[in-house]
Short mmCIF file of C-alpha atoms and ligand atoms in Angstrom, two decimals:
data_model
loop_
_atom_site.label_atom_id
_atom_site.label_comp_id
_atom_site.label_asym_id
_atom_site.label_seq_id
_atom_site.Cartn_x
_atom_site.Cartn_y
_atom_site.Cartn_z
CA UNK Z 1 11.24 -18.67 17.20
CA UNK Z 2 12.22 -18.32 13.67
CA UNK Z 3 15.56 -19.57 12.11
CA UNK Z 4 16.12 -16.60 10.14
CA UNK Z 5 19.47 -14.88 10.84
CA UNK Z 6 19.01 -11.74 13.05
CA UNK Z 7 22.12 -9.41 13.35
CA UNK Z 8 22.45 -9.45 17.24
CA UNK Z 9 24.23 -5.63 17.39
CA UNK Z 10 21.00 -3.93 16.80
CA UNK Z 11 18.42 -3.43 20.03
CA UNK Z 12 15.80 -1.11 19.90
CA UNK Z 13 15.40 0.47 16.23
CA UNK Z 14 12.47 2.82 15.79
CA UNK Z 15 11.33 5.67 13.91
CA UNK Z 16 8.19 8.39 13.63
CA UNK Z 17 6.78 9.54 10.33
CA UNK Z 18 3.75 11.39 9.51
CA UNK Z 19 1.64 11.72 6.60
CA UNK Z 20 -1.08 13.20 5.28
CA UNK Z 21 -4.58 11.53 3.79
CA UNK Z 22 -5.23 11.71 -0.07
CA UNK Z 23 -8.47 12.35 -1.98
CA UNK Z 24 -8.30 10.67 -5.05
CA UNK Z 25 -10.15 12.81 -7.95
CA UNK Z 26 -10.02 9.93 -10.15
CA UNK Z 27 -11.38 7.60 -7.71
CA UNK Z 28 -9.16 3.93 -7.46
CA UNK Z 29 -11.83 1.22 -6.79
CA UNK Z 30 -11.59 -2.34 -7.86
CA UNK Z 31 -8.44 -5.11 -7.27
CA UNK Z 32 -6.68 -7.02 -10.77
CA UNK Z 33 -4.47 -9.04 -7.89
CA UNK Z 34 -5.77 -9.41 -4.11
CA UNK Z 35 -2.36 -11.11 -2.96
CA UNK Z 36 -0.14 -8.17 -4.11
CA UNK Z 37 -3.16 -5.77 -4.07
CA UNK Z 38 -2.86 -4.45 -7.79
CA UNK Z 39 -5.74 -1.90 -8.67
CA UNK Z 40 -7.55 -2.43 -11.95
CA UNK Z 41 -7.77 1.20 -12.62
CA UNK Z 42 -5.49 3.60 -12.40
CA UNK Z 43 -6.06 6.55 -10.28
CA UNK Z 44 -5.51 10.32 -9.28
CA UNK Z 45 -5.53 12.21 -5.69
CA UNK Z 46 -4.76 15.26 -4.04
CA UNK Z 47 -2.87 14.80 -0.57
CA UNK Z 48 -4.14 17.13 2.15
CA UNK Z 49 -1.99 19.72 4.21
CA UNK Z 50 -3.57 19.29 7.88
CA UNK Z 51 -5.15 15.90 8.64
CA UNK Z 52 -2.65 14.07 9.66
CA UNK Z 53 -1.69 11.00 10.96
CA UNK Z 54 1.85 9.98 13.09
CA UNK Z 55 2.91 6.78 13.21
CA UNK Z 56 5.74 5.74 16.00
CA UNK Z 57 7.25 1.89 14.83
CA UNK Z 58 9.82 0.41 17.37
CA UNK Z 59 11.29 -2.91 16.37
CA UNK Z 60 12.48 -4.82 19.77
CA UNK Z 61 14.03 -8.25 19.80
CA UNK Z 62 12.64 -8.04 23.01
CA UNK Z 63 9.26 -8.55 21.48
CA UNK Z 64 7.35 -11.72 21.50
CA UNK Z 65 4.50 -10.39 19.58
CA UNK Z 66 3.36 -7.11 17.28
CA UNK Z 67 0.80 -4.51 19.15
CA UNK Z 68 -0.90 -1.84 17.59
CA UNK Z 69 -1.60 1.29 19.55
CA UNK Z 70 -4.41 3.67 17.78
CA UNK Z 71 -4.82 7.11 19.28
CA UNK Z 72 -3.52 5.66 22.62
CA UNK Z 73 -5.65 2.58 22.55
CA UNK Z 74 -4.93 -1.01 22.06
CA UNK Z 75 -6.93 -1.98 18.42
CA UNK Z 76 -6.28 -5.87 17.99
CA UNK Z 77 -8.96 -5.74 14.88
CA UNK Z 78 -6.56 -3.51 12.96
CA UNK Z 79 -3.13 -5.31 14.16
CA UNK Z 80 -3.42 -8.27 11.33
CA UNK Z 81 -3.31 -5.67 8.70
CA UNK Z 82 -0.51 -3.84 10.52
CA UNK Z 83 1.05 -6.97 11.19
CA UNK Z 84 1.28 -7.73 7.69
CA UNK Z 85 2.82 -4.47 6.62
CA UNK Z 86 5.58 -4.89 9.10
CA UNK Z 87 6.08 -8.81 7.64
CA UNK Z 88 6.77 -6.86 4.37
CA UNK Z 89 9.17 -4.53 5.87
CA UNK Z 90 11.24 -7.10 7.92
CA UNK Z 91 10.88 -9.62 4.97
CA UNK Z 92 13.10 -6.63 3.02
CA UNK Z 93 15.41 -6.57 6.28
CA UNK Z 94 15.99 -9.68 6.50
CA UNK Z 95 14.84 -9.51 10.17
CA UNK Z 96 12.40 -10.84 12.24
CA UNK Z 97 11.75 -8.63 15.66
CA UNK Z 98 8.18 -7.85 16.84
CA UNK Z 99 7.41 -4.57 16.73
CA UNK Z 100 5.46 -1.87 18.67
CA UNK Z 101 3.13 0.87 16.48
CA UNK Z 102 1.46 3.78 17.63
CA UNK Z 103 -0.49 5.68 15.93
CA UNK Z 104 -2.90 8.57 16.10
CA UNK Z 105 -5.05 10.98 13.51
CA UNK Z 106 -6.34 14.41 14.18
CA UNK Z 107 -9.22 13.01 11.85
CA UNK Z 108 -12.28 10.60 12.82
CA UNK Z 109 -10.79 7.12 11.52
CA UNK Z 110 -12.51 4.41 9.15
CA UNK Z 111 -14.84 6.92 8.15
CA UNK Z 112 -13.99 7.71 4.46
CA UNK Z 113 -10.76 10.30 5.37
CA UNK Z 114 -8.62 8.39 3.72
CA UNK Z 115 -7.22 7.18 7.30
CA UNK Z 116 -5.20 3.69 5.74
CA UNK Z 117 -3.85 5.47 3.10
CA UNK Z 118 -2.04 7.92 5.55
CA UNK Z 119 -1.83 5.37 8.50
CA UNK Z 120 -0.07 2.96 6.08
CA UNK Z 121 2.31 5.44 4.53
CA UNK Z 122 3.08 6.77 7.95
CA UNK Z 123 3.83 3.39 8.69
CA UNK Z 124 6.10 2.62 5.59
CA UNK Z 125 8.24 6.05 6.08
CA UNK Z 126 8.84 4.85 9.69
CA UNK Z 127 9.75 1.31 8.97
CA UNK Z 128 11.81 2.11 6.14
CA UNK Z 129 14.13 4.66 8.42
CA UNK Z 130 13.72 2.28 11.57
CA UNK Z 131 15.02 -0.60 9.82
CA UNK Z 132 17.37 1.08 7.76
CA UNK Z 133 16.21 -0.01 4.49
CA UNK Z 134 16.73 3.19 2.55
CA UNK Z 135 14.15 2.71 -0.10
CA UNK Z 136 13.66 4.85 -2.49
CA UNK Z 137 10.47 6.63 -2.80
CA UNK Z 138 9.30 4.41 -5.96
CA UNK Z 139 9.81 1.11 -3.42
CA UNK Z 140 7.86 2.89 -0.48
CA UNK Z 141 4.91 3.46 -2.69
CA UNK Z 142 4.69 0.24 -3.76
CA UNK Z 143 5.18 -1.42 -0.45
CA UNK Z 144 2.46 1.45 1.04
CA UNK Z 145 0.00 0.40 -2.07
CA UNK Z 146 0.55 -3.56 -0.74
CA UNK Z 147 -0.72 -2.28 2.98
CA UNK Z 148 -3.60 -0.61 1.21
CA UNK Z 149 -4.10 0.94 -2.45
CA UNK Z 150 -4.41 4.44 -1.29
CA UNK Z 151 -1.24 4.60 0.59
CA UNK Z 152 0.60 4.55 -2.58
CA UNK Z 153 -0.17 7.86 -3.14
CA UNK Z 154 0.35 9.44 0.31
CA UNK Z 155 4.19 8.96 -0.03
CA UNK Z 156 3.73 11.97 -2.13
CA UNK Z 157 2.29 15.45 -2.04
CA UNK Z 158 0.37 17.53 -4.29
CA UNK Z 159 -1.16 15.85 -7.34
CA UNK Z 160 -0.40 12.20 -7.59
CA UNK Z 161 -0.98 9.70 -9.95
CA UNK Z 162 -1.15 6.35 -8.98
CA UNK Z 163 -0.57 4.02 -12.07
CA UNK Z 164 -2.48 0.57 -12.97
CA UNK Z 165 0.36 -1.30 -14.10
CA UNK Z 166 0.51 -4.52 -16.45
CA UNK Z 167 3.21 -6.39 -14.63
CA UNK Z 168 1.88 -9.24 -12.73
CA UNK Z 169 4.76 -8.67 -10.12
CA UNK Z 170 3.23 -5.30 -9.87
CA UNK Z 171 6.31 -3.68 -9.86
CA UNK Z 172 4.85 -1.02 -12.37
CA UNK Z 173 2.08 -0.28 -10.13
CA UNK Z 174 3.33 2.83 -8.03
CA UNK Z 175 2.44 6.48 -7.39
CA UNK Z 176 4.55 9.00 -8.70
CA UNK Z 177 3.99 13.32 -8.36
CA UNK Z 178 2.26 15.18 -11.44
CA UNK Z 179 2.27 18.83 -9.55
CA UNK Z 180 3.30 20.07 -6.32
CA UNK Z 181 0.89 21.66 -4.10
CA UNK Z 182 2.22 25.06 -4.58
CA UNK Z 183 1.55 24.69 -8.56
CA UNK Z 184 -2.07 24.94 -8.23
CA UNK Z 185 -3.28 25.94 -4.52
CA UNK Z 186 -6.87 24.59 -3.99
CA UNK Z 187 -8.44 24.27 -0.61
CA UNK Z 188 -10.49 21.32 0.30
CA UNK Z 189 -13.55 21.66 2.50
CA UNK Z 190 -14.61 18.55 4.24
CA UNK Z 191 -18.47 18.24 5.33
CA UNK Z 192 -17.91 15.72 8.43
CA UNK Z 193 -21.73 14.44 8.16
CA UNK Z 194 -21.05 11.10 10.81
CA UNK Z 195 -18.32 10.06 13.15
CA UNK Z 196 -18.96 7.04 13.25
CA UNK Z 197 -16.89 3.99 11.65
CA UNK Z 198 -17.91 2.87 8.00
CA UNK Z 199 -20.06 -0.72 8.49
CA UNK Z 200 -18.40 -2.37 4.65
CA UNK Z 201 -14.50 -1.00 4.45
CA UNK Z 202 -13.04 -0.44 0.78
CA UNK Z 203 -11.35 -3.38 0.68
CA UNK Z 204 -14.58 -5.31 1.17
CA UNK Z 205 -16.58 -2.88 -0.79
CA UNK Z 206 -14.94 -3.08 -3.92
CA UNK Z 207 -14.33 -6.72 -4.31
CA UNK Z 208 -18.10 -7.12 -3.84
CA UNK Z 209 -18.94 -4.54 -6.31
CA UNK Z 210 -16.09 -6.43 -8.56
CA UNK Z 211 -18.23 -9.71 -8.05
CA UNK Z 212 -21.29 -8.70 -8.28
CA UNK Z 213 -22.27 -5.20 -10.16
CA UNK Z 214 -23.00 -5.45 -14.09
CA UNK Z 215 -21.22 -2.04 -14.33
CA UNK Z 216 -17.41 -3.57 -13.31
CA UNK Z 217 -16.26 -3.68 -16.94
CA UNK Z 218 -17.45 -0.20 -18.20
CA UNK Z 219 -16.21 1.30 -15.20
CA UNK Z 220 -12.56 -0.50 -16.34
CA UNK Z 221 -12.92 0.52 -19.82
CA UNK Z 222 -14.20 4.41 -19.20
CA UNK Z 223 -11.04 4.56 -16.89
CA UNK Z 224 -8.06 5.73 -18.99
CA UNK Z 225 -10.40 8.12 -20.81
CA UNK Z 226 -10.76 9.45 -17.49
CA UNK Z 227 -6.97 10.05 -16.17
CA UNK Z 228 -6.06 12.00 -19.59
CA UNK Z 229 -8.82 14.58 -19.35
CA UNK Z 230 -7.62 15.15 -15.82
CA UNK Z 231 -3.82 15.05 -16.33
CA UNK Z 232 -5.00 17.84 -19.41
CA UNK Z 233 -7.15 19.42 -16.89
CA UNK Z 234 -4.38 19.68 -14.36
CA UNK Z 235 -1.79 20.87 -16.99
CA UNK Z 236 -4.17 23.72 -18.17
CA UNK Z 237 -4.83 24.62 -14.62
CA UNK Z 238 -8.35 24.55 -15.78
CA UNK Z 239 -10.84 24.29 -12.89
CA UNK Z 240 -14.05 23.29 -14.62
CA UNK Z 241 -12.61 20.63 -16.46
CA UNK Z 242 -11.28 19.17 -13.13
CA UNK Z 243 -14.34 19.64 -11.46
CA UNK Z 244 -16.46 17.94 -14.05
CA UNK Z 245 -13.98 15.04 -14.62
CA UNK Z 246 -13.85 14.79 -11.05
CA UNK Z 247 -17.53 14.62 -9.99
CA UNK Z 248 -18.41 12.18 -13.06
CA UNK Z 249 -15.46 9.48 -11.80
CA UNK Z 250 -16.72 10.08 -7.71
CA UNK Z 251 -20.66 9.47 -9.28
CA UNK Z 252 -19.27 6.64 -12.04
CA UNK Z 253 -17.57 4.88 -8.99
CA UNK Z 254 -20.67 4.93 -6.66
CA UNK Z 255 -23.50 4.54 -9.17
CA UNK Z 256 -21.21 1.19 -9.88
CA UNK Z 257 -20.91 0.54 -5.91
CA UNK Z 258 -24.74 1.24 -5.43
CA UNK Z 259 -25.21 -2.01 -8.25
CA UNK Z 260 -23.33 -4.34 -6.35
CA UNK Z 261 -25.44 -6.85 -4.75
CA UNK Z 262 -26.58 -5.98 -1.96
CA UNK Z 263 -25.72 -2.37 -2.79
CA UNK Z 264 -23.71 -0.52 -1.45
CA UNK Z 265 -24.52 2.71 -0.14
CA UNK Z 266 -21.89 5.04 1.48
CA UNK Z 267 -24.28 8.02 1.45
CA UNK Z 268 -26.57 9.81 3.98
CA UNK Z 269 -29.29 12.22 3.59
CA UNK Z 270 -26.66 15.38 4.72
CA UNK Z 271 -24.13 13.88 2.09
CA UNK Z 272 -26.91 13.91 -0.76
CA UNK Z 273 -27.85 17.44 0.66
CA UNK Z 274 -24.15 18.49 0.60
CA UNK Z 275 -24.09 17.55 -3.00
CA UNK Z 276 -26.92 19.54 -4.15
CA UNK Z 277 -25.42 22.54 -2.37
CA UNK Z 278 -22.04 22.51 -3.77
CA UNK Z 279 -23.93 22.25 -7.57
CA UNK Z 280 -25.94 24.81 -6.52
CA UNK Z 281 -23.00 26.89 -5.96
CA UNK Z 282 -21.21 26.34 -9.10
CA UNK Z 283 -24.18 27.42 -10.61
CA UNK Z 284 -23.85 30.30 -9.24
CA UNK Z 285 -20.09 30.70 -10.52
CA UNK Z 286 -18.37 29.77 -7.08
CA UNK Z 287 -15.54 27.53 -8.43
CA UNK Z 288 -16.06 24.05 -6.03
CA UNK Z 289 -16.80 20.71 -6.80
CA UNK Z 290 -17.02 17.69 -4.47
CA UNK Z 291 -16.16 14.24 -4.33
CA UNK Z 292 -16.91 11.31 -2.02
CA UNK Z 293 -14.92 8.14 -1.10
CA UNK Z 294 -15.95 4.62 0.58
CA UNK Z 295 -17.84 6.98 3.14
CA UNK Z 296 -20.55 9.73 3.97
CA UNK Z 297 -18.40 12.19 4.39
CA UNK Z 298 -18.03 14.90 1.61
CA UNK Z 299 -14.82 16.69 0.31
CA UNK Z 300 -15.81 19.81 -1.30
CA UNK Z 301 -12.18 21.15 -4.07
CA UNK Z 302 -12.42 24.68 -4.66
CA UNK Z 303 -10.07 27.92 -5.07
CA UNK Z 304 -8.70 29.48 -2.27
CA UNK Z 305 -10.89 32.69 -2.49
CA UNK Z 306 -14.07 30.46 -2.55
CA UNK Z 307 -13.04 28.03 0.49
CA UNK Z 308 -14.90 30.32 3.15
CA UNK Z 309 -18.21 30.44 1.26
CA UNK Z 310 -17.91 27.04 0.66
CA UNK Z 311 -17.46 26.12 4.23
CA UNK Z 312 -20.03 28.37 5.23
CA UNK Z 313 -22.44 27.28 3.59
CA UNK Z 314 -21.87 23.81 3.91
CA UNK Z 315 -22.22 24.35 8.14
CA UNK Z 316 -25.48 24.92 7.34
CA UNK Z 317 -26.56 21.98 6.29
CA UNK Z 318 -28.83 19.72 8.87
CA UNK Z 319 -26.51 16.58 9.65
CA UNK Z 320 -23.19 18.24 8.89
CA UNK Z 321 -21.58 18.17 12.31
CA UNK Z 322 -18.40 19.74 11.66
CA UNK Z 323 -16.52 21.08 8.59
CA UNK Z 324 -12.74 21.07 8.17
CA UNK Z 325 -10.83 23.24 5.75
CA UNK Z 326 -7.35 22.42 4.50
CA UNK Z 327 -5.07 22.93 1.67
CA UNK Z 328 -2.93 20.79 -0.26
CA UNK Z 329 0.13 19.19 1.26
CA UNK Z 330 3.39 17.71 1.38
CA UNK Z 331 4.78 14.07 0.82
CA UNK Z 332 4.92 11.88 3.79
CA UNK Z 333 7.77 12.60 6.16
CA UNK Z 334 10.12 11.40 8.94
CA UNK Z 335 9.78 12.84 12.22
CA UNK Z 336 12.56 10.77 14.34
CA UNK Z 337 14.91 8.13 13.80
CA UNK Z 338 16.70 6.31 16.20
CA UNK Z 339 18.86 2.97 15.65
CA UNK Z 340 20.57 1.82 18.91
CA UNK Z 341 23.44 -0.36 18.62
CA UNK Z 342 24.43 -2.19 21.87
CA UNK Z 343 27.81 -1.68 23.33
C1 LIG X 401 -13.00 5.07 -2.45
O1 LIG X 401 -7.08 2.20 -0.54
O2 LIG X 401 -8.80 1.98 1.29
O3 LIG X 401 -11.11 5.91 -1.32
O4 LIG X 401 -6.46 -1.08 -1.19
O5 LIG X 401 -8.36 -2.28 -0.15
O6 LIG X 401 -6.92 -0.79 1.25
P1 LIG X 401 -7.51 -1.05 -0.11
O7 LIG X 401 -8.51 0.14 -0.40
P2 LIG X 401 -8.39 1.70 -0.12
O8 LIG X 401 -9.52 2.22 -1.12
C2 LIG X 401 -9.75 3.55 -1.39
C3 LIG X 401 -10.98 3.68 -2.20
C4 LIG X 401 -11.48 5.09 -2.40
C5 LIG X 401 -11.01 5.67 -3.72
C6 LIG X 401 -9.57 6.12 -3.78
O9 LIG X 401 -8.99 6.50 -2.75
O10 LIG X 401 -9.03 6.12 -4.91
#
């Protein structure tokens, strides 16, 4: 048992949150601190309306160790990672029960949907209210980017930057909102080309690629450059700027993955095919564009008007075994709260 001081009034406190994945545009890939997980880039995203994931947190003095529950079943290979997220939260509450997660996603997980960033911000919404913290946003981001770096962002809706930071604390290395969702409606098609989970996860990915591929420092430099022709882009509403900005960060980030050693290569034949498609398309003057993360699945950002066509045509596509359409969402939110204080 530990010696730290637990307030004895307290029994059962938990809490349910939900939140929604992000897509970053200006892809985050690359760690300047593994310990406190600082990013060496900054980065952009979208955060999507209806893939979701809930996350239920019950801390129980009752409890003589943390379990992780994922769609209903036991996962012990995620729990140290979960585990270490709650350390941070009961590290801020000065407490030290065991706690009980559960968590489920209406998405395929570990596949490149973004499922830590919106498992992890779940996660921090629902520990924060469980435990009573009442952290502001700013704090929940950067505890979500310490779980994983794209959880940052899912603490907010809409556009979202998520900012380097020079601090070695990291304490300047948070998410914050650029536009809500409503300011600029795209739709987001998502060509589900395997549901299976990734075999090298981000984390692992991109400190390989940061030891090993001769394109590590360009990719740092070109970054910045990046970010303000997408924050313009954004500003201006302007579509094609977005869409080339965005396709030319997804390609910078992989072409740099792909020269790691060995390389990595989060593609599949229906991704590549997928690819040519949607450039076919804007060829042809449908507004879309695509990007794709640590994963063969591809996200295809277009205008509302264009999001059947898209999704239509990307059906079609041998290998693409389902396609998902969505919109832009919300921030992460709390579903229940419940703090019972013994009689
Ligand atoms: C390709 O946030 O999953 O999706 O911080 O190690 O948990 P960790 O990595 P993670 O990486 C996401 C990488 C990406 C690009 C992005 O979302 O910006």
């Amino acid at each position: 048992m530990s010696s730290k001081p637990t307030p004895d009034i307290d029994r059962t406190r938990r809490a349910q949150a939900q939140a929604q994945p992000n897509i970053a545009l200006i892809k985050y890939w690359g760690k300047r601190d593994l310990a406190l997980n600082l990013p060496v880039v900054g980065s952009l995203s979208i955060t999507l309306e209806s893939l979701w994931t809930r996350t239920a947190v019950q801390f129980d003095p009752a409890l003589d160790a943390d379990t992780f529950l994922l769609d209903g079943r036991r996962d012990d290979g995620q729990l140290r990672r979960v585990a270490k997220c709650l350390d941070l939260l009961r590290a801020r509450a000065g407490v030290d029960y065991r706690a009980k997660v559960e968590s489920s996603n209406n998405f395929p997980t570990g596949a490149g949907l973004a499922s830590s960033a919106s498992g992890f911000a779940a996660l921090i919404v629902a520990g924060n209210a469980a435990l009573g913290l009442n952290l502001s946003l700013a704090e929940q981001s950067i505890l979500a980017r310490r779980c994983s770096g794209s959880a940052a962002r899912s603490i907010f809706g809409g556009y979202v930057e998520w900012s380097c930071g020079t601090r070695a604390d990291g304490t300047d290395s948070l998410a914050r909102p650029l536009l809500d969702a409503d300011a600029w409606p795209l739709r987001v098609v998502v060509a589900i080309t395997s549901k299976k989970e990734k075999a090298i996860g981000s984390t692992e990915g991109m400190n390989r690629t940061a030891d090993t591929s001769p394109y590590q420092q360009a990719w740092i430099d070109s970054q910045e450059a990046d970010l303000v022709t997408a924050r313009a882009a954004l500003a201006q509403r302007d579509f094609e700027a977005l869409a080339d900005i965005s396709e030319h960060s997804c390609l910078k980030m992989h072409a740099l993955a792909l020269a790691a050693k060995p390389g990595l290569l989060y593609w599949n034949a229906a991704t590549v095919d997928c690819m040519h498609r949607v450039r076919a398309l804007r060829a042809a003057g449908v507004p879309v564009f695509f990007t794709i993360d640590a994963g063969p699945q591809l996200k295809a950002v277009c205008e509302p008007q264009a999001a059947a066509a898209v999704a239509a045509a990307l059906r079609e596509i041998p290998g693409v075994l389902d396609v998902v359409e969505t919109g832009l969402g919300g921030p992460a939110q709390l579903i229940a709260a419940h703090q019972q204080v013994a009689a």
